[in-house]
Tab-separated table of C-alpha atoms in Angstrom:
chain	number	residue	atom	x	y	z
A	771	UNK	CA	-22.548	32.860	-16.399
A	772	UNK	CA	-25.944	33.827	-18.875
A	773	UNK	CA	-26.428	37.209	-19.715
A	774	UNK	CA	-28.741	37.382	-16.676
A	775	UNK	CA	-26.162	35.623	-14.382
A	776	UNK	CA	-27.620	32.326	-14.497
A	777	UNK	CA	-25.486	28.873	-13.996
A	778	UNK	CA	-24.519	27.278	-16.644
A	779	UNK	CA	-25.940	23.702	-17.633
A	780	UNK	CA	-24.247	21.257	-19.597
A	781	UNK	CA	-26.412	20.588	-22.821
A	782	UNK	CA	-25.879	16.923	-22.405
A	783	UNK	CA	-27.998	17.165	-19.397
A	784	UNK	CA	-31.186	18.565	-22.104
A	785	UNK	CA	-32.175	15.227	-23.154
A	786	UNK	CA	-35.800	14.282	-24.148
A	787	UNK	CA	-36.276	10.698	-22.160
A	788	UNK	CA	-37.332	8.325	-24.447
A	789	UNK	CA	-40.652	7.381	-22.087
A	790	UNK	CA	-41.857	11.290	-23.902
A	791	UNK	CA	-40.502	10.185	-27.370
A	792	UNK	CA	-44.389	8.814	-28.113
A	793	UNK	CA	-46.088	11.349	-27.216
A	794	UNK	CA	-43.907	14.025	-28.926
A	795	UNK	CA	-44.304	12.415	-31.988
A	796	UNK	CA	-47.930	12.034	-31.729
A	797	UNK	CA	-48.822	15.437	-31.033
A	798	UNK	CA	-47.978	17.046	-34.602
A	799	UNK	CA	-45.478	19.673	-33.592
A	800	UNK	CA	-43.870	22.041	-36.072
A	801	UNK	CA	-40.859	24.333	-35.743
A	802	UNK	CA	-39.145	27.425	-37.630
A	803	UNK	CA	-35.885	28.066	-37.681
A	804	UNK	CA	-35.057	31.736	-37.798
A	805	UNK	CA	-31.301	32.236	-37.986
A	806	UNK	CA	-29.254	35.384	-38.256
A	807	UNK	CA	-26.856	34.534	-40.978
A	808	UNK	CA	-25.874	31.924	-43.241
A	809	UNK	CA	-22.581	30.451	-42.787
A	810	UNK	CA	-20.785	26.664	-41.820
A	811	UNK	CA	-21.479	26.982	-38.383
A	812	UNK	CA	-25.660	28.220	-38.594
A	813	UNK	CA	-25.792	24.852	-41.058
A	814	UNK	CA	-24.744	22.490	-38.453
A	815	UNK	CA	-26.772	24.081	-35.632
A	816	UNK	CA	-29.534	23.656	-38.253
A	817	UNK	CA	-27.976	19.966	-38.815
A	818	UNK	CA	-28.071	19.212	-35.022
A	819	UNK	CA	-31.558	20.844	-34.360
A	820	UNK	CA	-33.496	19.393	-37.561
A	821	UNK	CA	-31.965	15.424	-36.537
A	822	UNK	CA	-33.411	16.092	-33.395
A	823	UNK	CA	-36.624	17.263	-34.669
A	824	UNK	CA	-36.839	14.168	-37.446
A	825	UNK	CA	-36.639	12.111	-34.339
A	826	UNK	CA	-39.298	13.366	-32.664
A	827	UNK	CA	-41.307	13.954	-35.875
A	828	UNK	CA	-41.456	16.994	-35.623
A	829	UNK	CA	-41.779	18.978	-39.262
A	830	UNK	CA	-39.491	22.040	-39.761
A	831	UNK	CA	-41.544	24.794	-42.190
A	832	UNK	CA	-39.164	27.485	-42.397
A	833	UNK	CA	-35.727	28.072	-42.309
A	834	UNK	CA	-34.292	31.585	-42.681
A	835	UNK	CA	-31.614	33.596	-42.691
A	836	UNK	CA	-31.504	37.480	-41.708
A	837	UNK	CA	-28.067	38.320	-42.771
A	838	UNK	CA	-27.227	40.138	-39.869
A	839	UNK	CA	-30.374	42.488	-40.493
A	840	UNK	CA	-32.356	43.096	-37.244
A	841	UNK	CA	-35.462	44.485	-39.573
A	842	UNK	CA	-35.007	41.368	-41.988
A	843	UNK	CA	-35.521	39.451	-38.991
A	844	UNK	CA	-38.693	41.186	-37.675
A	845	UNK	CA	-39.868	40.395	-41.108
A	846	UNK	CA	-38.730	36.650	-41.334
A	847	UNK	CA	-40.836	35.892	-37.592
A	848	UNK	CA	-43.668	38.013	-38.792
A	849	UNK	CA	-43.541	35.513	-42.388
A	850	UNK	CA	-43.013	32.529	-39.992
A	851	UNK	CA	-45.775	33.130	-37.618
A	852	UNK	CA	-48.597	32.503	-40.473
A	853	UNK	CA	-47.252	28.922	-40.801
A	854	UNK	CA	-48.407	28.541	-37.172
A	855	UNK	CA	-45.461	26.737	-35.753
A	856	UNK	CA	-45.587	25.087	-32.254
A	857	UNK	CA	-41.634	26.082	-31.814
A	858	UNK	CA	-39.350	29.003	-33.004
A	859	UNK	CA	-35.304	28.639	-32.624
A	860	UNK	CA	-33.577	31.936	-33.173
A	861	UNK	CA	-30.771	34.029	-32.431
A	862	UNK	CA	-32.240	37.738	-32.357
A	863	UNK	CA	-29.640	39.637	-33.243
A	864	UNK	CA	-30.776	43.403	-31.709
A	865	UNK	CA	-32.019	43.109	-27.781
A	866	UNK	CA	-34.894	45.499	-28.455
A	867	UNK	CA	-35.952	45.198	-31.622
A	868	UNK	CA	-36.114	41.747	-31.186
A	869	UNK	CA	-38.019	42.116	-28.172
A	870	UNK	CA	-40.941	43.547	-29.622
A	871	UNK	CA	-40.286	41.339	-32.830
A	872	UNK	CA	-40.570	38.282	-30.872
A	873	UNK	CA	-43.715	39.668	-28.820
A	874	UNK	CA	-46.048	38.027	-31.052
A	875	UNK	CA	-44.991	34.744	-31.177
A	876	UNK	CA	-44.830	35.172	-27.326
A	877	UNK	CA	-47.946	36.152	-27.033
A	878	UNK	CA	-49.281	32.707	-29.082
A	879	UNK	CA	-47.423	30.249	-26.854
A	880	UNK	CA	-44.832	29.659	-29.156
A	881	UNK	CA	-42.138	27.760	-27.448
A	882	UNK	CA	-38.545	30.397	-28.024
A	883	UNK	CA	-35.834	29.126	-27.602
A	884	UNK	CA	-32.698	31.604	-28.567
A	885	UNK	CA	-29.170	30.843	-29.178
A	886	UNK	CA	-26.682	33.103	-27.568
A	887	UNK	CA	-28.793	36.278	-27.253
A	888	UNK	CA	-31.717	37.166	-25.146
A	889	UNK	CA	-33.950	39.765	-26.186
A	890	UNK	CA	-34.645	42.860	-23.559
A	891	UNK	CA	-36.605	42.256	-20.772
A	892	UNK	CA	-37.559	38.523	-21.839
A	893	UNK	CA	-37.346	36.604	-18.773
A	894	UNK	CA	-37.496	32.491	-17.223
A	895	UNK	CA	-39.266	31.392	-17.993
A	896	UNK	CA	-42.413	33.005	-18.943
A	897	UNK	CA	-41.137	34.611	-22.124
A	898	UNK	CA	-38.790	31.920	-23.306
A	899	UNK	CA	-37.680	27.879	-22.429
A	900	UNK	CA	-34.078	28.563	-22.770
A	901	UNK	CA	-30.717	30.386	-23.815
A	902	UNK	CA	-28.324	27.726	-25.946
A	903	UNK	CA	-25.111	28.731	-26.159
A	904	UNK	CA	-20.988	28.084	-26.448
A	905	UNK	CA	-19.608	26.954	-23.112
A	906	UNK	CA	-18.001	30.855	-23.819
A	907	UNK	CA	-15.141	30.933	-20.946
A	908	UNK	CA	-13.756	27.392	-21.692
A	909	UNK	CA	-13.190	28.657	-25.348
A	910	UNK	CA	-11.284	31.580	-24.263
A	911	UNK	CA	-9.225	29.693	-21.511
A	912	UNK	CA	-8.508	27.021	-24.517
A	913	UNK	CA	-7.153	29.774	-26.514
A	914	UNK	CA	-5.277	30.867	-23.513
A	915	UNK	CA	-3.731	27.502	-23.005
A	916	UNK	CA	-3.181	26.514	-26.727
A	917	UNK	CA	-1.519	30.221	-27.240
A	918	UNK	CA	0.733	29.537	-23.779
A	919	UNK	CA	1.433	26.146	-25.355
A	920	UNK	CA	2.513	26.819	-28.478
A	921	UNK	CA	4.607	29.459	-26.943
A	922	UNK	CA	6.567	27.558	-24.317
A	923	UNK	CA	4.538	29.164	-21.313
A	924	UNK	CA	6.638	32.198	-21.850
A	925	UNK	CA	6.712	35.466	-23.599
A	926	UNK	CA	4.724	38.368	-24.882
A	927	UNK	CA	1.469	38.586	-26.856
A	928	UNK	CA	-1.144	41.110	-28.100
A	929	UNK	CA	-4.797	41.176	-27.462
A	930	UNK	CA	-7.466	41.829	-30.521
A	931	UNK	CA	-10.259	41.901	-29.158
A	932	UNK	CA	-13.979	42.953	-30.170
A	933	UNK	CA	-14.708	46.213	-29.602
A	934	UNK	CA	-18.309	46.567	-29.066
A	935	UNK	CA	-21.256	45.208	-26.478
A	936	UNK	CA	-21.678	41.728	-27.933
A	937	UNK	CA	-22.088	39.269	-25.184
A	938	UNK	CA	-20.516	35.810	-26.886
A	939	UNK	CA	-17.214	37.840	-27.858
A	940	UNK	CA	-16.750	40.023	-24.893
A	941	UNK	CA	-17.405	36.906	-22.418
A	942	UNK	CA	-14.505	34.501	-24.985
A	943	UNK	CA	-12.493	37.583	-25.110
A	944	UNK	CA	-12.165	38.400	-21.373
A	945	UNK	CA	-11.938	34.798	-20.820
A	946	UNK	CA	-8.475	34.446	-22.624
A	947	UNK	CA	-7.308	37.956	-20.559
A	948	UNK	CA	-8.460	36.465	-17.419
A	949	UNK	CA	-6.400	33.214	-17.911
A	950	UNK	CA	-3.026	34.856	-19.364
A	951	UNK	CA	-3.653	36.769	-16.369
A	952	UNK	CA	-3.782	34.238	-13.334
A	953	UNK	CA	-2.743	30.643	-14.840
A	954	UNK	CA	0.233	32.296	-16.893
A	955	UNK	CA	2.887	33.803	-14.972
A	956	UNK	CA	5.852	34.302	-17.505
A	957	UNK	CA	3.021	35.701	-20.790
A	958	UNK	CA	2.414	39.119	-20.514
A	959	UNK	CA	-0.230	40.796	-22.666
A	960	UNK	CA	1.648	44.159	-23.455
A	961	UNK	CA	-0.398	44.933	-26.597
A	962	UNK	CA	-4.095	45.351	-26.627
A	963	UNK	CA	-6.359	47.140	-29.475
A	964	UNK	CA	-9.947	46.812	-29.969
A	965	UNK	CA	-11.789	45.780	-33.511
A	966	UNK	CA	-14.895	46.185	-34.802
A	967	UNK	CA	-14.158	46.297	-38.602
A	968	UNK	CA	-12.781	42.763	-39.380
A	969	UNK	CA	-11.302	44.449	-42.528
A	970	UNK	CA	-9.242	46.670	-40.622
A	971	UNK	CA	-7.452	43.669	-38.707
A	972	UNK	CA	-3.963	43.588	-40.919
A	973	UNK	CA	-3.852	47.204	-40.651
A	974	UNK	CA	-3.876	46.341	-36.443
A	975	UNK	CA	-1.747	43.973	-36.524
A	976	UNK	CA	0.837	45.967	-38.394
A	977	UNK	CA	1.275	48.464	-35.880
A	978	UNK	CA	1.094	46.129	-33.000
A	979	UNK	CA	4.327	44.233	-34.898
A	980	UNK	CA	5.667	48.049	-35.481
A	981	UNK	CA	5.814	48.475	-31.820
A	982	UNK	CA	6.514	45.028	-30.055
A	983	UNK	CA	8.497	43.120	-33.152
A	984	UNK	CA	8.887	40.831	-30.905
A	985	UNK	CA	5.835	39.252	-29.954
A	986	UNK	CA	5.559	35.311	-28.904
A	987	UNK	CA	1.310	35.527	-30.106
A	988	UNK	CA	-1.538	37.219	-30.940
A	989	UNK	CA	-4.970	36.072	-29.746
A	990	UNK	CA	-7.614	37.190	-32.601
A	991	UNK	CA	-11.365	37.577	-31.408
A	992	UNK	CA	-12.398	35.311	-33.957
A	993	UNK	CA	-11.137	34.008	-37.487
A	994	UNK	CA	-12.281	36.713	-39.933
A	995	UNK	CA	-9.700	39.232	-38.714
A	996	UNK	CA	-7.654	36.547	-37.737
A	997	UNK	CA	-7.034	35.802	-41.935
A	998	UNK	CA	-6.018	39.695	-41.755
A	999	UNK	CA	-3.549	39.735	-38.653
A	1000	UNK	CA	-2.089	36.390	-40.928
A	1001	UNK	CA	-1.722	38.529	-43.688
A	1002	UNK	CA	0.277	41.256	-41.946
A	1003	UNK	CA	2.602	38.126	-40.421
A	1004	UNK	CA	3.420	37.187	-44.152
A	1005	UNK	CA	3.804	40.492	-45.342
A	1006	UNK	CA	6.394	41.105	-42.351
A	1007	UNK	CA	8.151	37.518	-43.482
A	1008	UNK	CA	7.122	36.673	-39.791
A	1009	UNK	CA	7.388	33.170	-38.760
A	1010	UNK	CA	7.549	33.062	-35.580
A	1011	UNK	CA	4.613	34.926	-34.098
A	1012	UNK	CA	1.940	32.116	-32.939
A	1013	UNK	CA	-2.000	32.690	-33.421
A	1014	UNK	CA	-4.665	31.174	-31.646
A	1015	UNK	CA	-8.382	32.547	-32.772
A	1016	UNK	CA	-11.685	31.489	-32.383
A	1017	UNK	CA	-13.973	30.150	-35.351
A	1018	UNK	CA	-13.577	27.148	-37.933
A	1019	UNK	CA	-11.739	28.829	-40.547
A	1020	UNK	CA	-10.619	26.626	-43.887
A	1021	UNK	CA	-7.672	29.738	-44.640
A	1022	UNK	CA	-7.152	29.840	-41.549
A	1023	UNK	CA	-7.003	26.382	-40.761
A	1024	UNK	CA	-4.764	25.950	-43.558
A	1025	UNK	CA	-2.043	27.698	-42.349
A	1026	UNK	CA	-2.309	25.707	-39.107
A	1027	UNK	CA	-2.344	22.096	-41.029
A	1028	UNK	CA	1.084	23.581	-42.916
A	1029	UNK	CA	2.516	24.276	-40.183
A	1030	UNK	CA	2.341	28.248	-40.716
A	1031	UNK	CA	1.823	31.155	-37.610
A	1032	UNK	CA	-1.484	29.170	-36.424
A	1033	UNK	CA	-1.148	27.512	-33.070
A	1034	UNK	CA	-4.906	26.242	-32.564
A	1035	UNK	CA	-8.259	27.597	-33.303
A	1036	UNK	CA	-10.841	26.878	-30.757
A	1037	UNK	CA	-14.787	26.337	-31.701
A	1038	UNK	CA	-17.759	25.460	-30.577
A	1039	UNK	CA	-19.756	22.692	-30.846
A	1040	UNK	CA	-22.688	23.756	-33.641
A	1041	UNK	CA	-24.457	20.622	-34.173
A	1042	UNK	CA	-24.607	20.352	-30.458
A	1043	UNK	CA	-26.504	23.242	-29.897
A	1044	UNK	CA	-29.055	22.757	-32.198
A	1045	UNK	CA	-29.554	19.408	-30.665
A	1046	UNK	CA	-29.414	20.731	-27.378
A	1047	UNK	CA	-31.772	23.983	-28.405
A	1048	UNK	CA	-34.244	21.834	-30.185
A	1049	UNK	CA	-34.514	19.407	-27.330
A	1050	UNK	CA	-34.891	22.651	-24.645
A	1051	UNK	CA	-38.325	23.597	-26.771
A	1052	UNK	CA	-39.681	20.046	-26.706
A	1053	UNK	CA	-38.728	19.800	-23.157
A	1054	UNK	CA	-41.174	23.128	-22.341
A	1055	UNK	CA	-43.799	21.543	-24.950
A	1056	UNK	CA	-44.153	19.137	-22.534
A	1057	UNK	CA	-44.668	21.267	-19.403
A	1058	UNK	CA	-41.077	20.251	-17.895
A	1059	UNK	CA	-38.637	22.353	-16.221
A	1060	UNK	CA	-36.200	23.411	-18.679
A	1061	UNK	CA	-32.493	25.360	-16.949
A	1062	UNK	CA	-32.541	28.915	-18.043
A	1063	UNK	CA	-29.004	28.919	-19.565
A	1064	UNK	CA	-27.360	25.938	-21.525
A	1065	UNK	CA	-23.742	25.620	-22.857
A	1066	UNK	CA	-22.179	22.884	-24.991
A	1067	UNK	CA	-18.494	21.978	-24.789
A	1068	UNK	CA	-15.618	23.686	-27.036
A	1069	UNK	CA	-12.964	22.004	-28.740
A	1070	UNK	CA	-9.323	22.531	-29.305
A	1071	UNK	CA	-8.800	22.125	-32.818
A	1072	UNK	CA	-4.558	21.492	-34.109
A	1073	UNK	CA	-3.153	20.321	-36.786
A	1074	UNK	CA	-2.971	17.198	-35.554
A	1075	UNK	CA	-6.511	16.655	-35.033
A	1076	UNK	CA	-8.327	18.700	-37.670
A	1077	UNK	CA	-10.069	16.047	-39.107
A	1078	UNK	CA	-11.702	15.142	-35.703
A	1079	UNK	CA	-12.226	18.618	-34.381
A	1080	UNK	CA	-14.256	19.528	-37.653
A	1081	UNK	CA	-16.725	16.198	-37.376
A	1082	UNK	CA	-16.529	17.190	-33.562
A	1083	UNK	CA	-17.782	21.016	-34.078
A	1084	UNK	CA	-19.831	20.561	-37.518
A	1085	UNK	CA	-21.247	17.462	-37.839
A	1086	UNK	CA	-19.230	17.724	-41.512
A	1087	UNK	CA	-15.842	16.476	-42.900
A	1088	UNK	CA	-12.857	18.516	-42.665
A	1089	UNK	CA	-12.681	20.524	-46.016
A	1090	UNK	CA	-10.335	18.366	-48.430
A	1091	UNK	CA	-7.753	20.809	-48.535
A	1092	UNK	CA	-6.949	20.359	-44.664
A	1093	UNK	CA	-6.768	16.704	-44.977
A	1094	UNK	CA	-4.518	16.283	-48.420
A	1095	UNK	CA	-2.252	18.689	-47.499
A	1096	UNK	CA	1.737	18.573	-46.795
């Protein structure tokens, strides 16, 4: 479900037919890109969404990156807005301040198209042609099934989960609950702790091992903390524990490829969304309905198919390390 409740759409199904390819490229469209970090994963939504926009000929004129700032990014669309563009892609990374941040470029007819977040208030689709976003329950029920998996469908694992109002990790994070829950009889989740400072993640883990050293898994809320709950594991000369996180990770995926406490790690496909958000704001260029709330498909990524799940999520080849390794 969106943030607003909507029903999902596949973002295979946001296609831009190729009888509108001509006119698209005839009409001299520009777009800005307006991200809210930089990082693997922002490159190959940027990847996804600028081969999309080549196609169409549609010139990118800025790409940029907020670092996580919400004021940066009021700064970056007020910057952008000079350069006129006929399409903004963004994440906004505060609800209200990027409500009024984003009030400008609503005002001008700029087609928005967000990834993930909506600002407050914004609504379908007068302010905005679409939310683009990770099919978010289908990578917490992967975790759920690659932890159960790698665990023999039976034992005991601890929940770190994100501990603040952010609707991608809170809707990945109850997804894995919810499916330990119902589809896994014999798991039971007997240790849960919140986390909102990545750094503090070994500390976590170390008293979660201090008081259930026996533990079958740990689900991590995604793979910056997870490199920290790893690090307690080794520390403890744990072997046995299984993780299962959420995030391309090449530490993390190490471990996994050397047969370490990894299980899986479960991502999202990047260069998908970008295609998928890119093609939404053509779609409402052209006056066509566009759904209100997209998703694109997550992948299981193992050891065994690391290679693939990499090209699958990022458009890019598997870091060399994952690929040479023993």
């Amino acid at each position: 479900m969106g943030p607003q409740g909507e029903t999902a759409t596949p973002s295979n199904v946001v296609a831009v037919a190729d009888a509108d390819v001509e006119a698209v490229r005839a009409g001299n469209h520009t777009a800005a890109l307006l991200w809210h970090d930089q990082s693997d994963f922002v490159n190959a939504v940027t990847a996804g969404a600028t081969a999309e926009f080549e196609r169409l000929n549609i010139k990118v004129v800025a790409t940029t990156s907020a670092g996580f700032d919400a004021a940066k990014q009021r700064s970056d669309i007020e910057t952008v807005l000079a350069k006129n563009p006929s399409i903004i892609l963004s994440l906004p990374l505060d609800p209200v301040t990027s409500a009024a941040a984003f009030e400008e470029a609503k005002s001008e007819g700029i087609k928005l198209v967000f990834l993930s977040n909506l600002p407050s208030g914004y609504e379908h689709p007068a302010d905005y042609a679409a939310i683009v976003t990770d099919d978010l329950f289908q990578m917490g029920k992967q975790a759920a099934d690659a932890l159960a998996k790698s665990m023999g469908g039976t034992g005991t694992v601890g929940w770190i989960y994100h501990d603040a109002s952010y609707y991608v990790t809170n809707q990945r994070d109850n997804a894995f609950k919810t499916t330990i829950e119902n589809d896994y009889p014999n798991i039971s989740i007997v240790a849960e702790q919140g986390i909102t400072d990545p750094a503090r993640a070994e500390e976590i883990a170390n008293a979660m091992l201090l008081r259930n050293p026996d533990l079958g898994g740990i689900y991590v809320t995604w793979a910056g903390p997870a490199e920290g709950v790893l690090a307690a594991l080794r520390a403890n000369g744990n072997k046995t524990t299984k993780i299962v996180t959420l995030d391309l990770s090449e530490p993390v995926a190490l471990d996994m490829v050397r047969g370490g406490n990894v299980a899986a790690i479960i991502a999202d496909e990047a260069y998908e969304l970008g295609r998928a958000m890119a093609a939404a704001a053509v779609l409402d260029l052209l006056d066509q309905d566009v759904p209100p709330f997209v998703v694109a498909p997550a992948v299981t990524v193992t050891a065994d198919n690391v290679a693939e799940g990499w090209m699958q999520s990022l458009h890019i080849n598997a870091p060399a390390s994952l690929t040479t390794s023993n």
